[in-house]
Coordinates of N, CA and C and ligand atoms in Angstrom, one line a residue:
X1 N 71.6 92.6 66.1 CA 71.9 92.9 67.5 C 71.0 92.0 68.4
X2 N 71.6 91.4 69.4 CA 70.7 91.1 70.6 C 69.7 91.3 71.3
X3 N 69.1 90.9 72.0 CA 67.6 91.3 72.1 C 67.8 92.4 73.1
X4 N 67.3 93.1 73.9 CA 67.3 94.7 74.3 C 66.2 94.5 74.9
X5 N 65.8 94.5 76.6 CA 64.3 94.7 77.3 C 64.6 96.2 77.9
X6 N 63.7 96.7 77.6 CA 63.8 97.8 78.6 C 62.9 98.3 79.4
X7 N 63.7 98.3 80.4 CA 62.4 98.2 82.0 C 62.5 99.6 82.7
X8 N 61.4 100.0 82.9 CA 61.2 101.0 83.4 C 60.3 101.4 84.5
X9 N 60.5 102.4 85.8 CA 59.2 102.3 86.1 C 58.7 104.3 85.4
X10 N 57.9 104.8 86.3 CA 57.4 106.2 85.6 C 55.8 105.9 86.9
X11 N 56.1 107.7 86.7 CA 54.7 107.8 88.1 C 54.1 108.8 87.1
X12 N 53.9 109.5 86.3 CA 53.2 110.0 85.9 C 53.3 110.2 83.7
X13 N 53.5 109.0 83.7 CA 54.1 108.7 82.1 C 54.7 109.4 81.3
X14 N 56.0 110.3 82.0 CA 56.6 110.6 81.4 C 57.5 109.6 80.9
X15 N 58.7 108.8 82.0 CA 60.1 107.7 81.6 C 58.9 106.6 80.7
X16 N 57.9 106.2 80.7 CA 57.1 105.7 79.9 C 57.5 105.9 78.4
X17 N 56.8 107.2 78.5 CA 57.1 107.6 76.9 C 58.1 107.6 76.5
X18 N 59.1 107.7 77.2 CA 60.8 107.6 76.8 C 61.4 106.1 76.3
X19 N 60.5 105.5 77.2 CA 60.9 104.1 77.3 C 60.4 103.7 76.0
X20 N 59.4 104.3 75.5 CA 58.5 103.8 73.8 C 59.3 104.4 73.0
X21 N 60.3 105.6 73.1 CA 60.9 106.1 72.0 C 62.1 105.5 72.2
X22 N 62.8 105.1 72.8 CA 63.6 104.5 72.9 C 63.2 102.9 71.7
X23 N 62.5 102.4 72.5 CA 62.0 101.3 71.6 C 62.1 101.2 70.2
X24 N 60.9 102.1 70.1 CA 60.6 102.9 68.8 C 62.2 102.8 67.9
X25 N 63.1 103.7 68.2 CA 64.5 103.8 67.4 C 65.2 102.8 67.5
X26 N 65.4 101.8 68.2 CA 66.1 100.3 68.4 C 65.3 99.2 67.2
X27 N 63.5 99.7 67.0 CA 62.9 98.9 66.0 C 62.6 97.7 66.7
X28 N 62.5 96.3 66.0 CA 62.1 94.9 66.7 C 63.0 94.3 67.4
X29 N 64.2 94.7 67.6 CA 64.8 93.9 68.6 C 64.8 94.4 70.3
X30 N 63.7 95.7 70.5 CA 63.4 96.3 71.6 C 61.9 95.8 72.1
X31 N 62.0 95.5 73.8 CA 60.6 95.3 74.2 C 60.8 96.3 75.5
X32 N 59.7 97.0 75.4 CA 59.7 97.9 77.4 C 58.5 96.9 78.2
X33 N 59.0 96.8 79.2 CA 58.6 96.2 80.3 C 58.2 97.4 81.7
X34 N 57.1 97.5 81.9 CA 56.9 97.6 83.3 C 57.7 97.5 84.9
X35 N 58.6 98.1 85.3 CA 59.2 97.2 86.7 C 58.1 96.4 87.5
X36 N 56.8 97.6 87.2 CA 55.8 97.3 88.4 C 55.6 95.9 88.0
X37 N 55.0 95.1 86.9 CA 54.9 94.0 86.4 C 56.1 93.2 86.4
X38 N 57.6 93.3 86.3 CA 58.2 92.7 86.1 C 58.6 91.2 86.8
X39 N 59.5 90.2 86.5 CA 59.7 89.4 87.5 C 61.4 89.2 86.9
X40 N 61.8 88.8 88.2 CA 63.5 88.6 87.8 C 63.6 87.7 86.6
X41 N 63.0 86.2 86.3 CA 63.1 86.0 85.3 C 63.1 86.8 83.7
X42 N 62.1 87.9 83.9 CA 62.5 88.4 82.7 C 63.7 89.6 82.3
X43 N 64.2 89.4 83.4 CA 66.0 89.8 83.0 C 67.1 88.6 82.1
X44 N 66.5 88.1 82.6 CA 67.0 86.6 81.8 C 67.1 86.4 80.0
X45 N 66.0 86.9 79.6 CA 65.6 86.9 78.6 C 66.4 87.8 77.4
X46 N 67.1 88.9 78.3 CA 67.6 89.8 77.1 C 69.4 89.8 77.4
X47 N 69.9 89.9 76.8 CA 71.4 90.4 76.6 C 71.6 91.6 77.2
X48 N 71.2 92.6 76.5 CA 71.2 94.1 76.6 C 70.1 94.4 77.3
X49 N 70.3 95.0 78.6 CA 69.5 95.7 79.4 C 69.3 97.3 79.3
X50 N 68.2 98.0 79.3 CA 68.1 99.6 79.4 C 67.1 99.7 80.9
X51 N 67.5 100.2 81.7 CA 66.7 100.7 83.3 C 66.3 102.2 82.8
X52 N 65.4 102.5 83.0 CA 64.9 103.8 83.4 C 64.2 104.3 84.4
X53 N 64.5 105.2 84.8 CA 64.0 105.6 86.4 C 63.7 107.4 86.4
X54 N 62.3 108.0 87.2 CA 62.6 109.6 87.3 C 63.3 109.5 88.7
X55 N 63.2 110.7 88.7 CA 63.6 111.2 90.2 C 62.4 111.4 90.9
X56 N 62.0 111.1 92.1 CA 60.9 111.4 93.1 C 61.6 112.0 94.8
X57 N 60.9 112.0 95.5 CA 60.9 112.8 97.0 C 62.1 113.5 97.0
X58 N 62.9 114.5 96.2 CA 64.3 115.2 96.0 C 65.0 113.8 95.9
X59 N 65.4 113.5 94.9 CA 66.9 112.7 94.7 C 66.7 110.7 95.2
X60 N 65.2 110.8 95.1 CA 65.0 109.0 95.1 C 65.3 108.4 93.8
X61 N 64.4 107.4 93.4 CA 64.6 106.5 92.3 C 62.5 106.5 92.5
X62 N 62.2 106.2 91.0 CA 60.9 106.4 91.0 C 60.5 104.7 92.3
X63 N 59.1 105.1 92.6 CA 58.6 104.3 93.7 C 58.6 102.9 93.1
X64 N 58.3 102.3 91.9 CA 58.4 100.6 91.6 C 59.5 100.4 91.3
X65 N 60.8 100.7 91.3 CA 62.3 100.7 91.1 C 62.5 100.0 92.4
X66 N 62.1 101.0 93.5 CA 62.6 100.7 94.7 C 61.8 99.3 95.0
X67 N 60.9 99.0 94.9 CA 60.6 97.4 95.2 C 61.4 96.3 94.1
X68 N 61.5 96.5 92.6 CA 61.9 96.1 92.2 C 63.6 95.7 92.3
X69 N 64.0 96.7 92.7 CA 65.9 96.7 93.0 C 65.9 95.5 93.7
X70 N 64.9 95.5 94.7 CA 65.8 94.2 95.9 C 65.5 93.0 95.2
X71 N 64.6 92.3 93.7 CA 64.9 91.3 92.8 C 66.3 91.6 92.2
X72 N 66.2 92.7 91.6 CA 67.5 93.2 90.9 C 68.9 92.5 91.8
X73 N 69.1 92.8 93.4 CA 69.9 92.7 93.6 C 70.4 91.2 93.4
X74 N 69.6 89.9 93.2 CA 69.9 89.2 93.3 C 69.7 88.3 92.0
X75 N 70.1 89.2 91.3 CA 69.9 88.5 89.9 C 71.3 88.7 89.2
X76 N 72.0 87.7 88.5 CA 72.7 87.4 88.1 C 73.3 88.7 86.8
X77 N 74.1 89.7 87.2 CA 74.0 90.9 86.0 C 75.2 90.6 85.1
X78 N 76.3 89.8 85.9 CA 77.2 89.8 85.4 C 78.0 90.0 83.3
X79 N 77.1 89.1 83.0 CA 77.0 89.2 81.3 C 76.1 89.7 80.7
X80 N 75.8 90.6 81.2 CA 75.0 91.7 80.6 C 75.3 92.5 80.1
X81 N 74.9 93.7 79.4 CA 75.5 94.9 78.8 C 74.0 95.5 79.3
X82 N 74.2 97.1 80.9 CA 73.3 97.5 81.0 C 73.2 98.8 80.7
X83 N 72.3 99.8 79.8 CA 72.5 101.0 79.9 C 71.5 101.9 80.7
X84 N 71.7 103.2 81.5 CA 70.7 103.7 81.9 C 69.9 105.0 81.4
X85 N 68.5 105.4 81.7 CA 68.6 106.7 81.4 C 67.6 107.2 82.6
X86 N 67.9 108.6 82.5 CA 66.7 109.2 83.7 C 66.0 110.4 83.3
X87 N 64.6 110.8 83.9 CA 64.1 111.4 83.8 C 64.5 112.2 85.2
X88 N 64.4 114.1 85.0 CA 64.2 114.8 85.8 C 63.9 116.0 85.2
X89 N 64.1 116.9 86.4 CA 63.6 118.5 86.9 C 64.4 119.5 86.7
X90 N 65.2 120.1 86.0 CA 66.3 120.9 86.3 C 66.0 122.1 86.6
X91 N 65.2 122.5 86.6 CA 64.4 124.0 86.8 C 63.7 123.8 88.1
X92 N 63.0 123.1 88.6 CA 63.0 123.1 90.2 C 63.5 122.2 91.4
X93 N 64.3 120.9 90.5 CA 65.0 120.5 91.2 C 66.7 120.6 91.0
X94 N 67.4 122.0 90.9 CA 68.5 121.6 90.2 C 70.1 121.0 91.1
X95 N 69.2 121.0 92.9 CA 70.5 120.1 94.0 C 70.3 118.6 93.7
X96 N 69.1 118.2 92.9 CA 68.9 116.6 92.4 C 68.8 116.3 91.2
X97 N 69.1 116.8 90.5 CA 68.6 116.6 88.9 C 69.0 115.5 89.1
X98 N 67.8 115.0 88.6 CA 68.0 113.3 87.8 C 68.7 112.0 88.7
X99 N 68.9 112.5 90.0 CA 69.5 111.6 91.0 C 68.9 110.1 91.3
X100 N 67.6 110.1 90.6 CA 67.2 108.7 90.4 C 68.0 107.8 90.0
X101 N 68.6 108.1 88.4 CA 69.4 107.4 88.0 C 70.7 107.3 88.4
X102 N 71.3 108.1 89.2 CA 72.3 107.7 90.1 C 72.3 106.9 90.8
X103 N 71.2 106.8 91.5 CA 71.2 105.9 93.1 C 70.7 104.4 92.0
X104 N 70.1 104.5 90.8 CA 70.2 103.0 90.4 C 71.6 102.8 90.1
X105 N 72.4 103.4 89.3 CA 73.4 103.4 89.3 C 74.5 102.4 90.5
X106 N 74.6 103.3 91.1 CA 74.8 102.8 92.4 C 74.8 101.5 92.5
X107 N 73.5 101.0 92.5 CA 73.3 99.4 92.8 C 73.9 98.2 92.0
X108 N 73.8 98.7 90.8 CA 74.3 97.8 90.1 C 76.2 97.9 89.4
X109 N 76.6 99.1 90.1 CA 78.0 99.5 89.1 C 78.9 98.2 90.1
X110 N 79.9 97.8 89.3 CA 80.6 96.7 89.5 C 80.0 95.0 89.4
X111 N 78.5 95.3 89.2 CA 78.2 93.4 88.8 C 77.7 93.3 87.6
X112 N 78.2 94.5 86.7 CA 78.0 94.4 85.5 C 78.7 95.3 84.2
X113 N 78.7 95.5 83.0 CA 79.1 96.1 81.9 C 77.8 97.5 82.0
X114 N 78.1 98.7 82.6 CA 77.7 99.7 82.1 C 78.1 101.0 81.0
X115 N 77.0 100.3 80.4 CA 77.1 101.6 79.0 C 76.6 102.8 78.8
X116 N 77.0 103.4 77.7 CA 75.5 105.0 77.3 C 76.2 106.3 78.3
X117 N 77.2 106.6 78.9 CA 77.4 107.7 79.7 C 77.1 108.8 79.1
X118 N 76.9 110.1 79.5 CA 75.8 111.1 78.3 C 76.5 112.2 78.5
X119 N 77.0 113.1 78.3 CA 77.9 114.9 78.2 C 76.3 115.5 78.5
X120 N 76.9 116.3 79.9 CA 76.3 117.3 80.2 C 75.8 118.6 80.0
X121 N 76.6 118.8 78.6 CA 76.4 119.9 77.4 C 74.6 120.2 77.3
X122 N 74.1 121.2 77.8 CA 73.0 121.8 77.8 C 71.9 121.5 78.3
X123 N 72.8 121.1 79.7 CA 71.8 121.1 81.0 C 72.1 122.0 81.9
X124 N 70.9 122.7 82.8 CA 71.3 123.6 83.6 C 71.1 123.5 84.8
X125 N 72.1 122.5 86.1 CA 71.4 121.9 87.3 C 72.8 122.5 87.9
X126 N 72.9 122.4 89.6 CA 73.9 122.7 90.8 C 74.4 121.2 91.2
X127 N 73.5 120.3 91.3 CA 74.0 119.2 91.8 C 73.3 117.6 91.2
X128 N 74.0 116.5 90.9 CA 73.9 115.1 90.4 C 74.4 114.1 91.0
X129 N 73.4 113.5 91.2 CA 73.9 111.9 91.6 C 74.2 111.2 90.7
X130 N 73.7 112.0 89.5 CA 74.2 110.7 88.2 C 75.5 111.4 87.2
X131 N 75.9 112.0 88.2 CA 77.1 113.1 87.4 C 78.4 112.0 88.2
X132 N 79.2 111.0 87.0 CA 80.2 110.7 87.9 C 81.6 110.8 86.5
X133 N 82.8 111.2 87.3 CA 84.0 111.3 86.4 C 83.5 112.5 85.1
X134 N 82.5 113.4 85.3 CA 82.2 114.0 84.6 C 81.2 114.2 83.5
X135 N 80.9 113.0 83.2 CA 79.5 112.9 82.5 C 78.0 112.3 83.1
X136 N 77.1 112.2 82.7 CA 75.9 111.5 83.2 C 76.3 110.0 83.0
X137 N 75.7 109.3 83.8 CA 75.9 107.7 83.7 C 75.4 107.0 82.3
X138 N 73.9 107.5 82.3 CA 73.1 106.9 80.9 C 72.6 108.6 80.8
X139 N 71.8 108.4 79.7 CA 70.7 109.9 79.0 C 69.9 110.1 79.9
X140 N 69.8 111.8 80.2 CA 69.1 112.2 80.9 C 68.1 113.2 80.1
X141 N 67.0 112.9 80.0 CA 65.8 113.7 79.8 C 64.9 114.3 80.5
X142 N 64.7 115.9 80.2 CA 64.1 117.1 81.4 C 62.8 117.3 80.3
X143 N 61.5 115.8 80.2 CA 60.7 116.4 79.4 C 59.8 118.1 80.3
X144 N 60.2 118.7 82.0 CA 59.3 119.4 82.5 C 59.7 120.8 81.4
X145 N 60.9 120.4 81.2 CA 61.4 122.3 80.5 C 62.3 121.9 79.3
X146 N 62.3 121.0 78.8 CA 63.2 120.9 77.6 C 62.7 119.6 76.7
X147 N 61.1 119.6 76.6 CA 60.8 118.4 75.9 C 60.8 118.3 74.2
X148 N 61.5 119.9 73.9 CA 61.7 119.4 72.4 C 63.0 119.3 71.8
X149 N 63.7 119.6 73.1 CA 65.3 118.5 72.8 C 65.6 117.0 72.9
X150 N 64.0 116.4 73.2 CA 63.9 114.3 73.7 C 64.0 114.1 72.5
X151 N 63.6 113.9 71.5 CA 63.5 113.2 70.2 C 65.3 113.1 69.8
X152 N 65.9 114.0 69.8 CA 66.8 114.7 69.4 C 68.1 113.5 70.2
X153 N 67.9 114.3 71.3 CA 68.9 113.4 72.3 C 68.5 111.3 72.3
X154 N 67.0 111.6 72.4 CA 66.8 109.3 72.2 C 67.6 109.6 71.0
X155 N 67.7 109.9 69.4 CA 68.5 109.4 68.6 C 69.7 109.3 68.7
X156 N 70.4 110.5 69.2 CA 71.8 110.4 69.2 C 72.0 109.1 70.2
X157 N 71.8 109.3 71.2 CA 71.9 107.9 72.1 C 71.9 106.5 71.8
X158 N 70.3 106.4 71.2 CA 70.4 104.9 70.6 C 71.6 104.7 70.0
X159 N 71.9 105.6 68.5 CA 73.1 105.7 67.7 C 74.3 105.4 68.4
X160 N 74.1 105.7 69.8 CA 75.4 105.3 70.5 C 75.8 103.9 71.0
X161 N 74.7 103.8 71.5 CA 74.2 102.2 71.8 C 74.6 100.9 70.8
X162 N 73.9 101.4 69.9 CA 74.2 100.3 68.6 C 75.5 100.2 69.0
X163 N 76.5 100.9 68.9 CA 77.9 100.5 68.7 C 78.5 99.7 70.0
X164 N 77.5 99.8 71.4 CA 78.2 99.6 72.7 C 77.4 98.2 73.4
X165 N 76.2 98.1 72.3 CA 75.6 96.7 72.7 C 75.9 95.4 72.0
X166 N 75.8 94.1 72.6 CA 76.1 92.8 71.8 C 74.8 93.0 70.8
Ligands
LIG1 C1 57.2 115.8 94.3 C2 58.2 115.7 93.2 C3 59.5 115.5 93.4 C4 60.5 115.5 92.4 N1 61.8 115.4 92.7 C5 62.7 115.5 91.7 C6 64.1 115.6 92.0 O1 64.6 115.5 93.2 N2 65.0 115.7 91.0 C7 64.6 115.8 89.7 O2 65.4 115.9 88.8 N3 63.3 115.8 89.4 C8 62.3 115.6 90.3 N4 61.0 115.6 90.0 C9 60.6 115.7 88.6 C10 60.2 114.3 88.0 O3 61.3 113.4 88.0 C11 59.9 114.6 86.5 O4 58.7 115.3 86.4 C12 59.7 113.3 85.7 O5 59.6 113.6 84.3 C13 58.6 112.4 86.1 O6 58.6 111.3 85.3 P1 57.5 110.1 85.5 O7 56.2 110.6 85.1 O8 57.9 109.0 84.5 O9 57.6 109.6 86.9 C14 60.1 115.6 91.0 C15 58.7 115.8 90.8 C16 57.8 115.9 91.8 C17 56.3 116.1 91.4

C-alpha cells in the first residue's frame, strides 16, 4: 500500500493516541504528524491522507486544525485518497457530537476522494455535523465514556481502509 500521513491535531492527547493506534494497525507504511508542526509540503509526501480532529467550544474543529485549514485550503487535494476520524463527547455534548470532524469535512468535500464513512450503530448523541446521508463521514471515537470500544472500532476501520486506499 502507499504511504499513509496521518495528521492530527488533539488539545489534551486524546485524537493523539488515536492517531498512534491508528498507526500502530496500518504498521510501516503509517506516519502521524502533528498539524501544529505541520507544513503544506508534507501533504505532498503521502498518497493517502488520515485528518483527525476533536471537537472544541460546542461543535469547532480542535484549535491547530483551524490555523492549519487555511494551508490546507490551498494545497492541491485533488489525487488524494483522504479519510477522516473524530474525537468527541456524547454524554455532555450530544447537540455536537463530534462536529469537529464535520466542519473539516466540510472544507475539503469536493477537492478530493473521501473515504472511511462509519455506521452510527452504538452511539448515543441528538445532533452531528459529521452525520451526512446517514452515516459518520470518517470513525468517530468517545474515548470520555466509551474508551473500551477504541481498540475495537481503530481495527475494524483500518480493515476498512486497506481496501479503500491506493
Ligand atoms: C470545553 C470543551 C468543549 C467540548 N465540546 C465538545 C463538543 O461540542 N462536541 C463533542 O463531541 N465533544 C466536545 N468536547 C469533548 C472533546 O472533544 C473530547 O474530550 C476529546 O476526546 C478531546 O480530544 P483531544 O484531547 O485530542 O483534544 C469538549 C470538551 C471540552 C472540555
Amino acid at each position: 500500500m502507499a504511504k499513509i500521513g496521518i495528521f492530527y491535531g488533539s488539545s489534551t492527547g486524546h485524537t493523539e493516541k488515536i492517531a498512534e493506534l491508528i498507526a500502530k494497525a496500518f504498521g510501516d507504511d503509517a506516519t502521524t504528524i502533528n498539524v501544529s508542526d505541520a507544513s503544506p509540503d508534507d501533504l505532498n509526501k503521502f498518497p493517502n491522507l488520515i485528518f483527525g480532529t476533536s471537537t472544541w467550544d460546542i461543535g469547532g474543529m480542535q484549535d491547530d486544525w483551524e490555523d492549519f485549514i487555511e494551508m490546507l485550503k490551498k494545497a492541491d487535494l485533488k489525487k488524494k485518497k483522504i479519510a477522516l476520524f473524530g474525537l468527541g463527547d456524547q454524554e455532555n455534548f450530544p447537540d455536537s457530537f463530534a462536529d469537529g470532524m464535520g466542519v473539516l469535512y466540510d472544507q475539503i468535500a469536493g477537492k478530493t476522494t473521501i473515504v472511511g464513512a462509519w455506521p452510527t450503530d452504538g452511539y448515543e448523541f441528538e445532533e452531528s455535523d459529521a452525520l451526512k446521508d446517514g452515516k459518520f463521514v470518517g470513525l468517530v471515537i468517545d474515548e470520555d465514556n466509551q474508551s473500551k470500544l477504541t481498540g475495537e472500532r481503530v481495527k475494524m476501520w483500518v480493515e476498512m481502509l486497506r481496501t479503500e486506499f491506493v
